[in-house]
Amino acid sequence: MEDEPERAKRWEGGYERTWEVLKEDESGSLKASVEEILFQSKRERLIKSCGQVRLGMMRHLFVVIDCSRSMEDQDLKPNRLTATVKLMEAFIDEYFDQNPISQVGIIITKNKRAEKLTDLAGNPKKHIAALKKAVDTVCLGEPSLYNSLNLALQTLKHMPGHTSREILIILSSLTTCDPANIYEMIQTLKSLKVRVSVIGLSAEVRVCTMLTRETGGSYHVILDESHFKELLLMLHVKPPPASSSSECSLIRMGFPQHTCSSLTDQDAKPSFSMALLDGSNDPGLSLGGYFCPQCHSKYMELPVECKVCGLTLVSAPHLARAFHHLFPLGVFIESPLEKLQESRFCSSCQGELKDKSMFTCPSCHSIFCVECNDFIHDSLHCCPCCVHSQNTA
Amino acid sequence: MASEEEISLLVIVVDVNPIWWGQQAQREPQFTLSKCMDAVMVMANSHVAMNRSNKLAVIASHCQDSHFLYPSTNHRTGDNADDVCSGGDGKYELLSVANNVMAEEIRTLMSKIEVKGSSTDTLLAGSLAKALCYINRVSKELEAGQEIKSRILVIKAADDCALQYMHFMNVIFAAQKQNILMDACVLESDSGLLQQACDITGGLYLKIPQKLALAQYLLWVFLPDAEQRSQLVLPPPAHVDYRAACFCHRNLIEIGYVCSVCLSIFCNFSPICTTCETAFKIQLPQMVKGKKKKLKAS
């Protein structure tokens, strides 16, 4: 095996007999040990993510969905394609929620070819509409990894250097049909700093392992639908650490004002919005909207890239949405409840602490119950009591 | 018409900044904190009286701490119910209990807390975060088949504190994700943060022209819930200024430069970002190669 120098040596512990980790319980099922492995990896991910790591905030992500014959398999209900498309819609919503200034494009591969379903865009509605139509596509033939990577690369290589270029492949087939050498394609991807990650629906495929290892992405094979959902939403929605070679630059952006006027206003003038150029079904004539500060063309929604002058238009809350990645909240210290002498109440929800453990914030030392801890770390991203201690400094 | 299983939870966050209210008592002696609390109690009673399944919580937001006035942890156990019994005037017992608890709690709060330190700003972001945690707990404790719709009403007195911007925005986005409306009733000066909050979550923002009529505004504008508001003629939405402020001068700008690493906003190009200290690549103009001209032999 001379062509795999990256595999760790046995004395470094990387070549252990991985099947020995799994232990069967008395009925012969592996469920408990598998769940334990999943729980440990989730724990590690949480602890690792709270660090001073530079993140790639502006992301250009292409999602490649395999539409080959194996997607008609019914091990995910009702069939793999429908389940994948439904999870993709949830993923796109969550992705734009956490990365408001990023863009996504969707590619479909089947019948040894690849075609673009939607181009790179920052508006979730187009992608979701296209995905809803894609549920009806006929799955036939074999996927082509080379063609889909090539198609994604043609757009990604023109993206500016300070953005992160990513491709996420959802592959269910165990084969791929490529017109050229895929190892050269892997080298090209590596030189263009594109990070490719794969989620496998069937089993581990060696070419995917090589692909993800060379480009610095991650490769997972799903166990069931909830594991699929967790992989998509927990792993790929968060911004990845930026590679050391990505450039940092100042991006020129516009912050347009929203003018909303009603028919009763004397000065209200209706105007056409630039959404007409996309060929959408709206008439496009409306009273209010966002006007680009540079060329005064009108748009109905933000964030958008102005078609006339090329300026990126965002609003201040969009940038504020991404702040919690840059200033992450630290993990709270867990401790058993018996340590408290009298029964106390959770500092934020005033509920009685009745679970086995309680969580303490390391900076303000307030006590929280299990549910508040989950809520604070998943949705709120700030400790309710730290605000009080900061001001009384 | 709300179905029988749908619970409507209203959380009222009252700004009880002692410095602002003290100055207010000197400016306008007719409208003091106790008058404001009377109006809040009227609003709270009306909300509970609208439907049997409505729930209530009241939080007082101080410059040192935020404190739950109702439900209160001190009066949690059933033993105290006899002490705070109804005053014998035939009022629905739940309402009189709530009023007495709120009055008692605010009295203890204002008398016990001393103003330490130099900060005089109300800790609104912290109170809103606690309100969200409370709503989260109540939603988790529901029985099967019950749905809950929550909203938060903020009664704001003092000015905004710019230091709490990030916490405030986190709270707003968390509320938007959970579909919790945020309404704001502003007593004195306009608050940009609350305008953004109401715009993003879909609530109402109103600056009251006359403080003495607070109860009237609360009952007419803020008592109906989200479904009924579509059928009423309510104050028009305020024009929200979403322009960003640059980090160097705090001016509002229309076109700015954003650092790709830390997302700080600048009005002019500078070679180093002051927040994260990254050096930027400067785009140099392309060098045009001069064409070699053929010299004509003259």
XYZ file of C-alpha atoms in Angstrom, chain B:
298
model
C -61.435 32.658 17.667
C -58.722 30.873 19.542
C -59.308 27.173 19.973
C -59.722 25.815 23.450
C -56.331 24.222 23.597
C -54.402 27.264 22.461
C -52.676 29.118 25.249
C -51.693 32.727 24.802
C -48.749 33.808 26.929
C -47.981 37.486 27.399
C -44.711 38.576 28.992
C -44.565 42.235 29.982
C -41.100 43.723 30.467
C -41.273 47.002 32.378
C -38.348 49.387 32.478
C -37.981 50.516 36.117
C -34.737 52.429 35.777
C -34.685 54.374 39.085
C -32.689 57.282 37.685
C -35.056 57.931 34.813
C -38.128 57.535 36.989
C -36.647 59.825 39.633
C -36.066 62.548 37.057
C -39.513 61.925 35.647
C -41.103 62.453 39.066
C -39.561 65.907 39.131
C -40.494 66.774 35.556
C -44.061 65.558 35.609
C -45.337 64.703 39.073
C -48.664 63.375 37.778
C -47.090 60.402 36.048
C -44.893 58.373 38.387
C -43.756 54.756 38.561
C -46.799 53.770 40.622
C -49.139 55.170 37.949
C -47.213 53.206 35.362
C -47.500 50.018 37.407
C -51.255 50.616 37.760
C -51.554 50.756 33.993
C -49.473 47.585 33.669
C -51.697 45.817 36.193
C -54.805 46.853 34.264
C -53.248 45.451 31.089
C -52.218 42.243 32.844
C -55.675 41.728 34.361
C -57.363 42.339 31.020
C -55.138 39.806 29.313
C -55.859 37.137 31.911
C -59.574 37.938 31.791
C -59.808 37.585 27.995
C -59.580 33.830 27.998
C -59.408 31.179 30.669
C -56.251 29.680 29.262
C -54.239 32.887 28.986
C -50.995 33.082 30.911
C -48.991 36.008 32.154
C -45.510 36.932 33.300
C -44.130 40.327 34.307
C -40.442 41.186 34.498
C -38.997 44.396 35.915
C -35.850 45.555 34.182
C -33.525 47.482 36.450
C -30.024 48.798 35.870
C -28.532 46.172 38.181
C -30.663 43.129 37.560
C -33.904 41.896 36.049
C -36.446 40.451 38.378
C -39.595 38.438 37.808
C -42.487 40.309 39.403
C -44.998 37.616 38.489
C -44.865 34.632 38.864
C -42.681 35.204 41.832
C -40.457 32.590 43.366
C -40.981 33.964 46.854
C -44.711 33.414 46.722
C -44.377 30.059 45.013
C -45.690 27.778 47.707
C -49.397 27.489 48.418
C -49.050 28.548 52.060
C -48.823 32.187 51.175
C -52.097 32.089 49.285
C -54.029 32.885 52.446
C -52.033 36.017 53.087
C -52.538 37.494 49.664
C -56.201 36.651 49.602
C -58.750 38.734 47.725
C -59.688 42.040 49.273
C -63.290 40.977 49.595
C -64.551 43.114 46.731
C -65.734 40.206 44.650
C -62.838 40.362 42.182
C -61.694 37.200 40.444
C -59.194 35.787 42.885
C -56.449 35.156 40.377
C -56.405 38.802 39.386
C -56.200 40.153 42.922
C -53.480 37.646 43.807
C -51.497 38.727 40.749
C -51.893 42.407 41.598
C -50.845 41.961 45.187
C -47.840 39.857 44.263
C -46.706 42.390 41.683
C -47.106 45.331 44.053
C -45.225 43.546 46.807
C -42.386 42.477 44.541
C -41.807 45.880 43.030
C -41.834 47.474 46.434
C -39.112 45.099 47.660
C -37.165 45.489 44.448
C -37.017 49.258 44.492
C -36.219 49.488 48.176
C -33.617 46.768 48.374
C -31.426 47.371 45.359
C -28.816 50.090 45.599
C -27.386 51.608 42.504
C -23.760 50.515 42.413
C -21.246 51.338 39.763
C -21.445 53.971 37.111
C -23.830 52.359 34.675
C -27.218 53.946 34.487
C -28.645 52.028 31.557
C -31.481 49.593 31.805
C -30.441 46.004 31.203
C -33.136 45.372 28.641
C -31.270 42.685 26.694
C -30.860 40.578 29.826
C -34.548 40.846 30.729
C -35.574 39.890 27.207
C -33.242 36.889 27.317
C -34.816 35.756 30.593
C -38.263 36.231 29.075
C -37.287 33.969 26.170
C -35.980 31.301 28.545
C -39.231 31.469 30.525
C -41.297 31.109 27.339
C -39.122 28.181 26.324
C -39.750 26.458 29.652
C -43.489 26.998 29.529
C -43.664 25.629 25.975
C -41.797 22.501 27.040
C -44.103 21.915 30.005
C -47.283 21.823 27.943
C -49.506 18.784 27.895
C -50.047 16.915 24.668
C -52.369 18.648 22.238
C -51.903 22.124 23.607
C -50.390 24.860 21.513
C -48.917 28.065 22.740
C -48.584 31.487 21.167
C -46.352 33.893 22.997
C -45.572 37.543 22.726
C -43.458 40.025 24.623
C -44.498 43.606 25.384
C -41.709 46.010 26.303
C -42.534 49.257 28.114
C -39.453 51.374 27.708
C -38.599 54.500 29.624
C -34.890 55.309 29.491
C -32.614 55.579 26.442
C -30.883 52.806 24.539
C -27.569 51.441 25.612
C -25.263 50.922 22.651
C -23.109 48.400 24.529
C -25.922 45.870 24.530
C -26.246 45.863 20.729
C -24.897 42.375 20.194
C -26.902 40.742 22.983
C -29.985 42.571 21.752
C -29.560 41.311 18.194
C -29.033 37.742 19.428
C -32.253 37.979 21.427
C -34.145 39.381 18.428
C -33.011 36.592 16.127
C -33.823 33.942 18.729
C -37.321 35.442 19.122
C -37.816 35.510 15.360
C -36.866 31.870 15.080
C -39.348 30.870 17.774
C -42.102 33.012 16.197
C -42.427 35.224 19.261
C -43.737 38.724 18.571
C -42.085 41.670 20.238
C -44.167 44.813 20.791
C -42.745 48.043 22.117
C -44.420 50.916 23.916
C -41.973 53.781 24.268
C -42.616 56.509 26.808
C -40.093 59.171 25.938
C -37.387 58.908 23.275
C -37.380 56.739 20.161
C -35.325 53.607 20.372
C -33.651 52.317 17.200
C -33.025 48.869 18.684
C -36.666 48.333 19.588
C -37.772 49.562 16.166
C -35.575 46.925 14.568
C -36.843 44.298 16.998
C -40.480 45.018 16.189
C -39.794 45.087 12.474
C -37.897 41.802 12.408
C -40.296 39.863 14.646
C -43.473 41.375 13.211
C -44.702 43.280 16.260
C -45.918 46.831 16.847
C -43.882 49.854 17.813
C -45.549 52.901 19.313
C -44.203 56.059 20.900
C -46.870 57.398 23.218
C -47.784 61.044 22.740
C -49.288 61.405 26.241
C -47.874 59.435 29.122
C -50.915 59.893 31.342
C -53.027 57.854 28.947
C -50.704 54.835 29.103
C -53.443 52.403 30.151
C -55.597 53.456 27.225
C -52.844 52.897 24.686
C -51.941 49.549 26.211
C -55.506 48.287 26.065
C -56.360 49.586 22.610
C -53.179 48.804 20.752
C -51.317 46.024 22.519
C -54.007 43.836 24.040
C -55.278 42.131 20.863
C -53.150 39.212 19.754
C -51.644 38.639 16.341
C -54.673 37.133 14.612
C -57.038 39.885 15.691
C -54.644 42.673 14.760
C -55.221 42.143 11.071
C -58.809 43.248 11.514
C -58.078 46.417 13.448
C -56.786 49.786 12.301
C -53.556 50.183 14.225
C -50.766 52.792 14.135
C -48.718 52.468 10.916
C -45.293 50.826 11.077
C -42.431 53.181 11.800
C -39.761 53.738 9.204
C -36.790 51.688 10.385
C -33.294 52.834 9.571
C -31.318 49.729 8.697
C -28.176 51.537 7.691
C -25.085 50.365 9.463
C -22.886 52.560 11.625
C -19.195 52.515 10.801
C -16.887 51.357 13.541
C -14.484 54.278 13.288
C -16.770 57.310 13.530
C -20.180 55.857 14.389
C -21.697 57.602 11.383
C -24.505 55.973 9.472
C -23.225 55.027 6.057
C -24.797 53.841 2.850
C -21.740 52.305 1.199
C -19.005 50.863 3.359
C -16.165 48.374 3.486
C -16.650 45.136 5.404
C -13.742 43.077 6.720
C -14.147 39.512 5.494
C -12.755 38.030 8.712
C -14.563 39.820 11.522
C -17.350 41.599 9.616
C -16.579 45.026 11.017
C -17.728 47.946 8.914
C -15.547 50.867 7.892
C -16.341 53.970 5.920
C -12.918 54.286 4.298
C -10.438 51.814 2.953
C -7.650 51.155 5.416
C -4.829 48.628 5.109
C -5.377 47.038 8.513
C -8.616 46.095 10.221
C -8.689 47.696 13.673
C -10.841 44.958 15.229
C -9.068 41.795 14.181
C -5.781 43.303 12.997
C -5.648 41.496 9.687
C -3.627 43.087 6.933
C -5.604 43.421 3.742
C -4.520 42.877 0.184
C -4.625 46.155 -1.657
C -5.901 45.954 -5.183
C -3.249 47.608 -7.295
C -4.210 48.987 -10.696
C -3.080 46.804 -13.547
C 0.193 47.794 -15.197
C -0.367 48.473 -18.842
C 2.563 47.388 -20.944
C 3.605 50.067 -23.405
C 3.432 48.871 -26.993
C 6.687 48.935 -28.922
C 6.282 51.404 -31.686
C 8.080 50.819 -34.923
C 10.337 53.749 -35.616
C 9.930 54.813 -39.143
C 13.204 55.378 -40.835
C 12.923 58.931 -41.917
